Amino acid sequence: MRNPVFRIKRTFTHLVRYRHIMGVLIKYGFEEVAGLFARRLKVGIGSRSLPTARMRNLAETSLPQRVRLAAQELGPTFIKLGQMLSTRPDLIPAEYVAELEKLQDRVASEKYEHIRNAVKQQLGAFPEEVFETFEPVPLAAASIAQVHRARTKEGREVVVKIRRPGIVKTIHTEMEILQDIAGMVKARLGRDNTIDPVRMVSEFSQAVTREVDFANERRNQQRFIKNFADDAAVHVPEVLEEYSTEGLLTMEFIDGIKPSDIDRLEAAGLNPKTIASRGANFVLKQVFDHGFFHTDPHPGNFLILPDNVLAPLDFGQVGRLTLQDKLLLQYSVLSIVDGDAGKLIHGLERAEMLGDETDMVELTRDLEEILSAYHDLPLKDIPFGQAISRGFDVIRRHHIETPRDFTLMLKSLMTIESFATDLDTEFSIIDHLKPYARKFTLEQVSPENLFRQMRKAARGAGELASRFPEDAAAIIGKFRRGNFKIHVYHDHLEELEQTLDNSFNRMSFAVIIAALLIASSLLVPQTGDVLGLVSFQTLGIIGYLAAAIMGIWLLVSIIRSRRF
C-alpha cells in the first residue's frame, strides 16, 4: 500500500531533481532534512561533510537567511513558494517573512524561437503573422511567463504576456516534490509546532495553479476594470480578448514611471504624497467597497501615469472577502484605536475562530500587552503594520486559523502602508481607514440593510412555519414506529441528565402541541356533539386555544433560557 504522505513517481527525472535538492539542503546546513529525504528515497547522499569555512559561514548566517538562499538556488518554483509564503505572516514568523520578501523572481529569458512556437500554439499563428510588430527581446522575464511589447494590426500598442513552454508540467512535478518534503518536515516537527508545511504547500499549489491560468488572470483584470471604471485616480490596463487565451494575455501597453523612482516622479511634476494617498485608497476601496482585492500591491506592481494616476499591474493573485472578514477587520481596527482587546476577541468569537482549547485568559493577556504599547499614541502615530505583525505572532502562538483571504488582506494593508510611507513619511494608514470603516458601519445599520435582514429572517420563519405540520407528522410517525432517536454529544457529563430532561420536556410539549393542532383541525369541520354536552367545533376551538397557550409558554421558556 502506498504511503499517502510520501507519493513519489520513481522516474529518472524526479530522482535527478531529488538529488539536486538534497545537495542544496546540505549546502545550507539542512543535513537532517536531506538525510530524511535520502532514507525515504532509499538513495545515498554519501558521507559528505561541510568544509570548516562553510560551517563557519553558516554559523554566522541566520536560519531564515539560509532558507531564502536555499530557495533562491533551488529555482523558480521554490522562489515562487517563498514569495507566496512572505504574504502569510499567520503561517510563518516575521523574521522569515522579512527574508522571503527579498526573493527575486528573475530568470533568464526564453529563447525567442520557443516563444514563437508558444504564440502559435496559443493563437494559431506565429507572432509576426498575428501582430504588426513583435519585439523578440522581452520587457521582463519571470519563472512562469515573460512579457513582450507588440503592436496589433489595428495599430494599438500592447504587451503580450506569454506562458513559458512546459511550465505547467514543470510546476506539476515540483508540486509533487514539495508535497513530499512538506510531509517529512511536518512529521519531524510534530503536531505541536505552529508551522504547518503541508498546509503551506497545499495553499501554494492552489495559488500557483490559478497563476499559470491566464484566463483566470484575464477575468480578474476585467473585474478590476469594471470596479474602477468611475475612478479617475486609477487606470486598469484594457485586455484585448481577441488576442488572449489561457496561456497568453494581451493588454494595453502602459508607459509610466515606477513609484519607487521618486526622482523621476518629481521631475515629471508628479506628487509623491498624492500617489501615496491614492495607493492606500485603491486598496481600501477594494477591501470595503468590492470585497475583491489585489493580494500583493507592492511598488513593482504599479506604474504612475500623468496627473498622479495609478496603473496597477499583474492580476494573477487576488483575494475575496466575505462580510464576516470585513467585520473582523473592523473589530481589529477598533481594538487598536481604542486599546480594547475585548473587541478583537469578540470578533474572533463571532467568526468562530476560537476553539475549546483556546486559553482565553492567556490570549487576552497577550493582546492587551500589544495594545497597551499604542494606547497613549496619537491616532496618526499608531504603527498599523507593526501592530498587525505582532498580532500575527499571537495568532500563531494560540493556533488560531484565520481565513486565508482575511490574512492576505491584512498583509496587503501592511504592504500598501510601507509603499505609501516610502513616498510620504507623514502618511497614516489609520487616517485613511477611518472613513471607509465608518461608511461600512453605517451601511450595516442602514434601514435598507436592516430591512433586508428582517425580510430574510421573516422568510426563514415563514419556511419553518410552512414545514411545521409535515415535520410534526414525521415526528409522530417515528414515535409510532419506534424509530425516534436523539443523538447527543456533551462535553460536561454532569450536566447531561438535566440537558436531556429539558430537551425531552420541550420535545414532549412540541409533540402535544402538534397533536392538539392536528386533532383540532380534524374536529372543527365536523358536525354533531359529544354525549350531547359539547359540539365537535367547540372542542376543536378549545384545542386550538390550549395549543396556543402551550406554544406561548414553550416559546417564553426557550427565550428565557437563551438557548436557541
CSV table of N, CA and C in Angstrom, one decimal, residues 213-325:
chain,number,residue,atom,x,y,z
A,213,ASP,N,-2.9,30.0,-15.1
A,213,ASP,CA,-4.0,30.1,-15.9
A,213,ASP,C,-4.3,31.5,-16.2
A,214,PHE,N,-3.9,32.0,-17.4
A,214,PHE,CA,-4.1,33.4,-17.8
A,214,PHE,C,-5.5,33.8,-18.1
A,215,ALA,N,-6.4,32.8,-18.3
A,215,ALA,CA,-7.8,33.1,-18.4
A,215,ALA,C,-8.4,33.6,-17.1
A,216,ASN,N,-7.8,33.0,-16.0
A,216,ASN,CA,-8.2,33.4,-14.7
A,216,ASN,C,-7.7,34.9,-14.4
A,217,GLU,N,-6.5,35.1,-14.8
A,217,GLU,CA,-6.0,36.5,-14.6
A,217,GLU,C,-6.8,37.5,-15.5
A,218,ARG,N,-7.2,37.1,-16.7
A,218,ARG,CA,-7.9,38.0,-17.6
A,218,ARG,C,-9.3,38.3,-16.9
A,219,ARG,N,-9.9,37.3,-16.3
A,219,ARG,CA,-11.2,37.6,-15.7
A,219,ARG,C,-11.0,38.5,-14.5
A,220,ASN,N,-10.0,38.3,-13.7
A,220,ASN,CA,-9.7,39.2,-12.6
A,220,ASN,C,-9.5,40.6,-13.1
A,221,GLN,N,-8.7,40.8,-14.1
A,221,GLN,CA,-8.4,42.1,-14.6
A,221,GLN,C,-9.6,42.8,-15.1
A,222,GLN,N,-10.5,42.1,-15.8
A,222,GLN,CA,-11.7,42.7,-16.3
A,222,GLN,C,-12.6,43.1,-15.2
A,223,ARG,N,-12.6,42.4,-14.1
A,223,ARG,CA,-13.4,42.8,-12.9
A,223,ARG,C,-12.8,44.0,-12.3
A,224,PHE,N,-11.5,44.2,-12.2
A,224,PHE,CA,-10.9,45.4,-11.7
A,224,PHE,C,-11.3,46.6,-12.6
A,225,ILE,N,-11.3,46.4,-13.9
A,225,ILE,CA,-11.7,47.4,-14.9
A,225,ILE,C,-13.1,47.9,-14.6
A,226,LYS,N,-14.0,47.0,-14.3
A,226,LYS,CA,-15.4,47.4,-14.0
A,226,LYS,C,-15.5,48.1,-12.7
A,227,ASN,N,-14.7,47.6,-11.7
A,227,ASN,CA,-14.8,48.2,-10.3
A,227,ASN,C,-14.3,49.6,-10.3
A,228,PHE,N,-13.3,49.9,-11.1
A,228,PHE,CA,-12.7,51.2,-11.1
A,228,PHE,C,-12.9,52.0,-12.3
A,229,ALA,N,-14.0,51.7,-13.0
A,229,ALA,CA,-14.4,52.4,-14.2
A,229,ALA,C,-14.6,53.9,-14.0
A,230,ASP,N,-15.2,54.2,-12.8
A,230,ASP,CA,-15.6,55.6,-12.5
A,230,ASP,C,-14.5,56.3,-11.6
A,231,ASP,N,-13.4,55.7,-11.4
A,231,ASP,CA,-12.4,56.3,-10.5
A,231,ASP,C,-11.3,56.9,-11.4
A,232,ALA,N,-11.2,58.2,-11.4
A,232,ALA,CA,-10.3,58.9,-12.3
A,232,ALA,C,-8.8,58.8,-11.8
A,233,ALA,N,-8.6,58.3,-10.5
A,233,ALA,CA,-7.3,58.2,-9.9
A,233,ALA,C,-6.7,56.8,-10.3
A,234,VAL,N,-7.4,55.9,-10.9
A,234,VAL,CA,-6.9,54.6,-11.2
A,234,VAL,C,-7.2,54.2,-12.7
A,235,HIS,N,-6.2,53.7,-13.3
A,235,HIS,CA,-6.4,53.2,-14.7
A,235,HIS,C,-5.9,51.8,-14.8
A,236,VAL,N,-6.9,50.9,-15.0
A,236,VAL,CA,-6.5,49.5,-15.1
A,236,VAL,C,-6.3,49.2,-16.6
A,237,PRO,N,-5.2,48.6,-17.0
A,237,PRO,CA,-5.0,48.3,-18.5
A,237,PRO,C,-6.1,47.5,-19.1
A,238,GLU,N,-6.5,47.9,-20.3
A,238,GLU,CA,-7.5,47.2,-21.0
A,238,GLU,C,-7.0,45.8,-21.5
A,239,VAL,N,-7.8,44.8,-21.5
A,239,VAL,CA,-7.5,43.5,-22.0
A,239,VAL,C,-8.0,43.4,-23.4
A,240,LEU,N,-7.2,42.8,-24.3
A,240,LEU,CA,-7.6,42.5,-25.7
A,240,LEU,C,-8.0,41.1,-25.8
A,241,GLU,N,-9.3,40.9,-25.7
A,241,GLU,CA,-9.9,39.5,-25.7
A,241,GLU,C,-9.5,38.7,-26.9
A,242,GLU,N,-9.5,39.3,-28.1
A,242,GLU,CA,-9.3,38.5,-29.3
A,242,GLU,C,-7.8,38.0,-29.4
A,243,TYR,N,-6.9,38.6,-28.6
A,243,TYR,CA,-5.5,38.2,-28.6
A,243,TYR,C,-5.1,37.5,-27.3
A,244,SER,N,-6.1,36.9,-26.6
A,244,SER,CA,-5.8,36.3,-25.3
A,244,SER,C,-6.4,34.9,-25.2
A,245,THR,N,-5.6,34.0,-24.5
A,245,THR,CA,-6.0,32.6,-24.3
A,245,THR,C,-5.7,32.2,-22.9
A,246,GLU,N,-5.8,31.0,-22.5
A,246,GLU,CA,-5.4,30.5,-21.2
A,246,GLU,C,-3.9,30.5,-21.0
A,247,GLY,N,-3.1,30.6,-22.0
A,247,GLY,CA,-1.7,30.6,-21.9
A,247,GLY,C,-1.0,31.9,-22.4
A,248,LEU,N,-1.9,32.9,-22.8
A,248,LEU,CA,-1.4,34.1,-23.4
A,248,LEU,C,-2.3,35.3,-23.0
A,249,LEU,N,-1.8,36.4,-22.6
A,249,LEU,CA,-2.6,37.5,-22.2
A,249,LEU,C,-2.1,38.8,-22.9
A,250,THR,N,-2.9,39.4,-23.6
A,250,THR,CA,-2.5,40.7,-24.3
A,250,THR,C,-3.3,41.8,-23.7
A,251,MET,N,-2.6,42.9,-23.4
A,251,MET,CA,-3.3,44.0,-22.8
A,251,MET,C,-2.6,45.3,-23.3
A,252,GLU,N,-3.3,46.4,-23.0
A,252,GLU,CA,-2.8,47.7,-23.3
A,252,GLU,C,-1.4,48.0,-22.8
A,253,PHE,N,-0.6,48.6,-23.6
A,253,PHE,CA,0.8,49.0,-23.1
A,253,PHE,C,0.7,50.3,-22.2
A,254,ILE,N,1.3,50.2,-21.1
A,254,ILE,CA,1.3,51.3,-20.1
A,254,ILE,C,2.7,51.9,-20.1
A,255,ASP,N,2.8,53.2,-20.4
A,255,ASP,CA,4.1,53.9,-20.4
A,255,ASP,C,4.1,54.8,-19.2
A,256,GLY,N,4.6,54.3,-18.1
A,256,GLY,CA,4.5,55.0,-16.8
A,256,GLY,C,5.8,55.0,-16.1
A,257,ILE,N,5.8,55.6,-14.9
A,257,ILE,CA,7.0,55.6,-14.0
A,257,ILE,C,6.8,54.8,-12.8
A,258,LYS,N,7.8,54.0,-12.4
A,258,LYS,CA,7.7,53.2,-11.2
A,258,LYS,C,7.6,54.1,-10.0
A,259,PRO,N,6.7,53.8,-9.0
A,259,PRO,CA,6.5,54.6,-7.8
A,259,PRO,C,7.8,54.7,-7.0
A,260,SER,N,8.7,53.7,-7.1
A,260,SER,CA,9.9,53.7,-6.3
A,260,SER,C,10.9,54.7,-6.8
A,261,ASP,N,10.7,55.2,-8.1
A,261,ASP,CA,11.7,56.1,-8.7
A,261,ASP,C,11.2,57.6,-8.4
A,262,ILE,N,11.4,58.0,-7.1
A,262,ILE,CA,10.9,59.3,-6.7
A,262,ILE,C,11.5,60.5,-7.4
A,263,ASP,N,12.7,60.4,-7.8
A,263,ASP,CA,13.4,61.5,-8.6
A,263,ASP,C,12.7,61.7,-9.9
A,264,ARG,N,12.4,60.6,-10.6
A,264,ARG,CA,11.7,60.7,-11.9
A,264,ARG,C,10.2,61.2,-11.7
A,265,LEU,N,9.6,60.8,-10.6
A,265,LEU,CA,8.2,61.3,-10.4
A,265,LEU,C,8.2,62.8,-10.2
A,266,GLU,N,9.1,63.3,-9.4
A,266,GLU,CA,9.2,64.7,-9.1
A,266,GLU,C,9.6,65.5,-10.4
A,267,ALA,N,10.5,64.9,-11.1
A,267,ALA,CA,11.0,65.6,-12.4
A,267,ALA,C,9.8,65.7,-13.4
A,268,ALA,N,8.9,64.7,-13.3
A,268,ALA,CA,7.7,64.7,-14.2
A,268,ALA,C,6.6,65.5,-13.7
A,269,GLY,N,6.8,66.2,-12.5
A,269,GLY,CA,5.8,67.1,-12.0
A,269,GLY,C,4.7,66.3,-11.2
A,270,LEU,N,5.0,65.1,-10.8
A,270,LEU,CA,4.0,64.3,-10.1
A,270,LEU,C,4.3,64.4,-8.6
A,271,ASN,N,3.2,64.2,-7.8
A,271,ASN,CA,3.3,64.4,-6.3
A,271,ASN,C,3.3,63.1,-5.6
A,272,PRO,N,4.4,62.8,-4.9
A,272,PRO,CA,4.5,61.5,-4.2
A,272,PRO,C,3.5,61.4,-3.1
A,273,LYS,N,3.1,62.5,-2.4
A,273,LYS,CA,2.1,62.4,-1.3
A,273,LYS,C,0.8,62.0,-1.9
A,274,THR,N,0.4,62.6,-3.0
A,274,THR,CA,-0.9,62.3,-3.7
A,274,THR,C,-0.9,60.8,-4.1
A,275,ILE,N,0.2,60.3,-4.6
A,275,ILE,CA,0.3,58.9,-5.1
A,275,ILE,C,0.2,58.0,-3.9
A,276,ALA,N,0.8,58.4,-2.7
A,276,ALA,CA,0.7,57.6,-1.5
A,276,ALA,C,-0.8,57.5,-1.1
A,277,SER,N,-1.4,58.6,-1.1
A,277,SER,CA,-2.8,58.6,-0.6
A,277,SER,C,-3.7,57.8,-1.6
A,278,ARG,N,-3.5,57.9,-2.9
A,278,ARG,CA,-4.3,57.2,-3.8
A,278,ARG,C,-4.0,55.7,-3.8
A,279,GLY,N,-2.8,55.4,-3.5
A,279,GLY,CA,-2.4,53.9,-3.4
A,279,GLY,C,-3.2,53.3,-2.2
A,280,ALA,N,-3.2,54.0,-1.1
A,280,ALA,CA,-4.0,53.5,0.1
A,280,ALA,C,-5.5,53.4,-0.2
A,281,ASN,N,-6.0,54.5,-0.9
A,281,ASN,CA,-7.5,54.4,-1.2
A,281,ASN,C,-7.8,53.3,-2.2
A,282,PHE,N,-6.8,53.1,-3.1
A,282,PHE,CA,-7.0,52.0,-4.1
A,282,PHE,C,-7.2,50.6,-3.4
A,283,VAL,N,-6.4,50.4,-2.4
A,283,VAL,CA,-6.5,49.1,-1.7
A,283,VAL,C,-7.8,49.1,-0.8
A,284,LEU,N,-8.0,50.2,-0.1
A,284,LEU,CA,-9.2,50.2,0.9
A,284,LEU,C,-10.5,50.2,0.1
A,285,LYS,N,-10.5,50.7,-1.0
A,285,LYS,CA,-11.8,50.7,-1.8
A,285,LYS,C,-12.0,49.2,-2.3
A,286,GLN,N,-11.0,48.5,-2.6
A,286,GLN,CA,-11.1,47.1,-2.9
A,286,GLN,C,-11.7,46.3,-1.8
A,287,VAL,N,-11.1,46.6,-0.6
A,287,VAL,CA,-11.5,45.8,0.6
A,287,VAL,C,-12.9,46.1,1.0
A,288,PHE,N,-13.3,47.4,1.2
A,288,PHE,CA,-14.6,47.7,1.8
A,288,PHE,C,-15.7,47.8,0.8
A,289,ASP,N,-15.4,48.3,-0.4
A,289,ASP,CA,-16.4,48.5,-1.4
A,289,ASP,C,-16.7,47.3,-2.3
A,290,HIS,N,-15.6,46.6,-2.6
A,290,HIS,CA,-15.8,45.5,-3.6
A,290,HIS,C,-15.6,44.1,-3.0
A,291,GLY,N,-14.9,44.0,-1.9
A,291,GLY,CA,-14.6,42.7,-1.3
A,291,GLY,C,-13.8,41.8,-2.2
A,292,PHE,N,-13.0,42.5,-3.2
A,292,PHE,CA,-12.2,41.8,-4.2
A,292,PHE,C,-11.0,42.6,-4.3
A,293,PHE,N,-9.8,42.0,-4.0
A,293,PHE,CA,-8.6,42.8,-3.9
A,293,PHE,C,-7.4,42.1,-4.4
A,294,HIS,N,-6.4,43.0,-4.8
A,294,HIS,CA,-5.1,42.6,-5.3
A,294,HIS,C,-4.3,42.2,-4.0
A,295,THR,N,-3.7,41.0,-4.1
A,295,THR,CA,-3.1,40.5,-2.8
A,295,THR,C,-1.7,41.0,-2.6
A,296,ASP,N,-1.1,41.6,-3.6
A,296,ASP,CA,0.3,42.0,-3.5
A,296,ASP,C,0.6,43.4,-4.1
A,297,PRO,N,0.1,44.4,-3.4
A,297,PRO,CA,0.2,45.8,-4.0
A,297,PRO,C,1.5,46.4,-3.7
A,298,HIS,N,2.6,45.8,-4.0
A,298,HIS,CA,3.9,46.4,-3.8
A,298,HIS,C,4.3,47.3,-5.0
A,299,PRO,N,5.3,48.2,-4.8
A,299,PRO,CA,5.6,49.2,-5.8
A,299,PRO,C,5.9,48.6,-7.2
A,300,GLY,N,6.4,47.4,-7.3
A,300,GLY,CA,6.7,46.8,-8.6
A,300,GLY,C,5.5,46.4,-9.4
A,301,ASN,N,4.3,46.4,-8.7
A,301,ASN,CA,3.0,46.1,-9.4
A,301,ASN,C,2.2,47.4,-9.8
A,302,PHE,N,2.9,48.5,-9.8
A,302,PHE,CA,2.2,49.8,-10.2
A,302,PHE,C,3.1,50.5,-11.2
A,303,LEU,N,2.5,51.3,-12.0
A,303,LEU,CA,3.1,52.4,-12.8
A,303,LEU,C,2.3,53.6,-12.6
A,304,ILE,N,3.0,54.8,-12.6
A,304,ILE,CA,2.3,56.0,-12.4
A,304,ILE,C,2.2,56.8,-13.7
A,305,LEU,N,1.0,57.3,-14.0
A,305,LEU,CA,0.7,58.0,-15.2
A,305,LEU,C,0.6,59.5,-14.9
A,306,PRO,N,0.6,60.3,-15.9
A,306,PRO,CA,0.3,61.8,-15.7
A,306,PRO,C,-0.9,62.0,-14.8
A,307,ASP,N,-0.8,63.1,-14.1
A,307,ASP,CA,-1.9,63.5,-13.1
A,307,ASP,C,-2.0,62.6,-11.9
A,308,ASN,N,-0.9,61.9,-11.6
A,308,ASN,CA,-0.8,61.1,-10.5
A,308,ASN,C,-1.7,59.9,-10.5
A,309,VAL,N,-2.0,59.4,-11.7
A,309,VAL,CA,-2.9,58.3,-11.9
A,309,VAL,C,-2.2,57.0,-11.7
A,310,LEU,N,-2.8,56.0,-10.9
A,310,LEU,CA,-2.1,54.7,-10.6
A,310,LEU,C,-2.6,53.7,-11.7
A,311,ALA,N,-1.6,53.0,-12.2
A,311,ALA,CA,-1.9,51.9,-13.1
A,311,ALA,C,-1.5,50.6,-12.5
A,312,PRO,N,-2.4,49.8,-11.9
A,312,PRO,CA,-2.0,48.5,-11.3
A,312,PRO,C,-1.7,47.5,-12.4
A,313,LEU,N,-0.8,46.6,-12.1
A,313,LEU,CA,-0.4,45.5,-13.0
A,313,LEU,C,-0.5,44.1,-12.3
A,314,ASP,N,-0.5,43.1,-13.1
A,314,ASP,CA,-0.4,41.7,-12.6
A,314,ASP,C,-1.6,41.3,-11.7
A,315,PHE,N,-2.6,40.7,-12.3
A,315,PHE,CA,-3.8,40.3,-11.5
A,315,PHE,C,-3.9,38.8,-11.4
A,316,GLY,N,-2.8,38.1,-11.3
A,316,GLY,CA,-2.8,36.7,-11.2
A,316,GLY,C,-3.3,36.2,-9.9
A,317,GLN,N,-3.0,37.0,-8.8
A,317,GLN,CA,-3.4,36.5,-7.5
A,317,GLN,C,-4.3,37.6,-6.9
A,318,VAL,N,-5.5,37.2,-6.5
A,318,VAL,CA,-6.5,38.1,-5.9
A,318,VAL,C,-7.1,37.4,-4.7
A,319,GLY,N,-7.8,38.2,-3.9
A,319,GLY,CA,-8.5,37.6,-2.7
A,319,GLY,C,-9.9,38.1,-2.8
A,320,ARG,N,-10.8,37.4,-2.1
A,320,ARG,CA,-12.2,37.7,-2.0
A,320,ARG,C,-12.6,37.7,-0.5
A,321,LEU,N,-13.3,38.8,-0.1
A,321,LEU,CA,-13.7,38.9,1.3
A,321,LEU,C,-15.2,38.7,1.5
A,322,THR,N,-15.5,38.0,2.6
A,322,THR,CA,-16.9,37.9,3.0
A,322,THR,C,-17.3,39.0,3.9
A,323,LEU,N,-18.5,39.2,4.2
A,323,LEU,CA,-19.0,40.2,5.1
A,323,LEU,C,-18.3,39.9,6.5
A,324,GLN,N,-18.2,38.6,6.9
A,324,GLN,CA,-17.6,38.3,8.2
A,324,GLN,C,-16.1,38.8,8.2
A,325,ASP,N,-15.4,38.7,7.1
A,325,ASP,CA,-14.0,39.2,7.0
A,325,ASP,C,-13.9,40.7,7.2
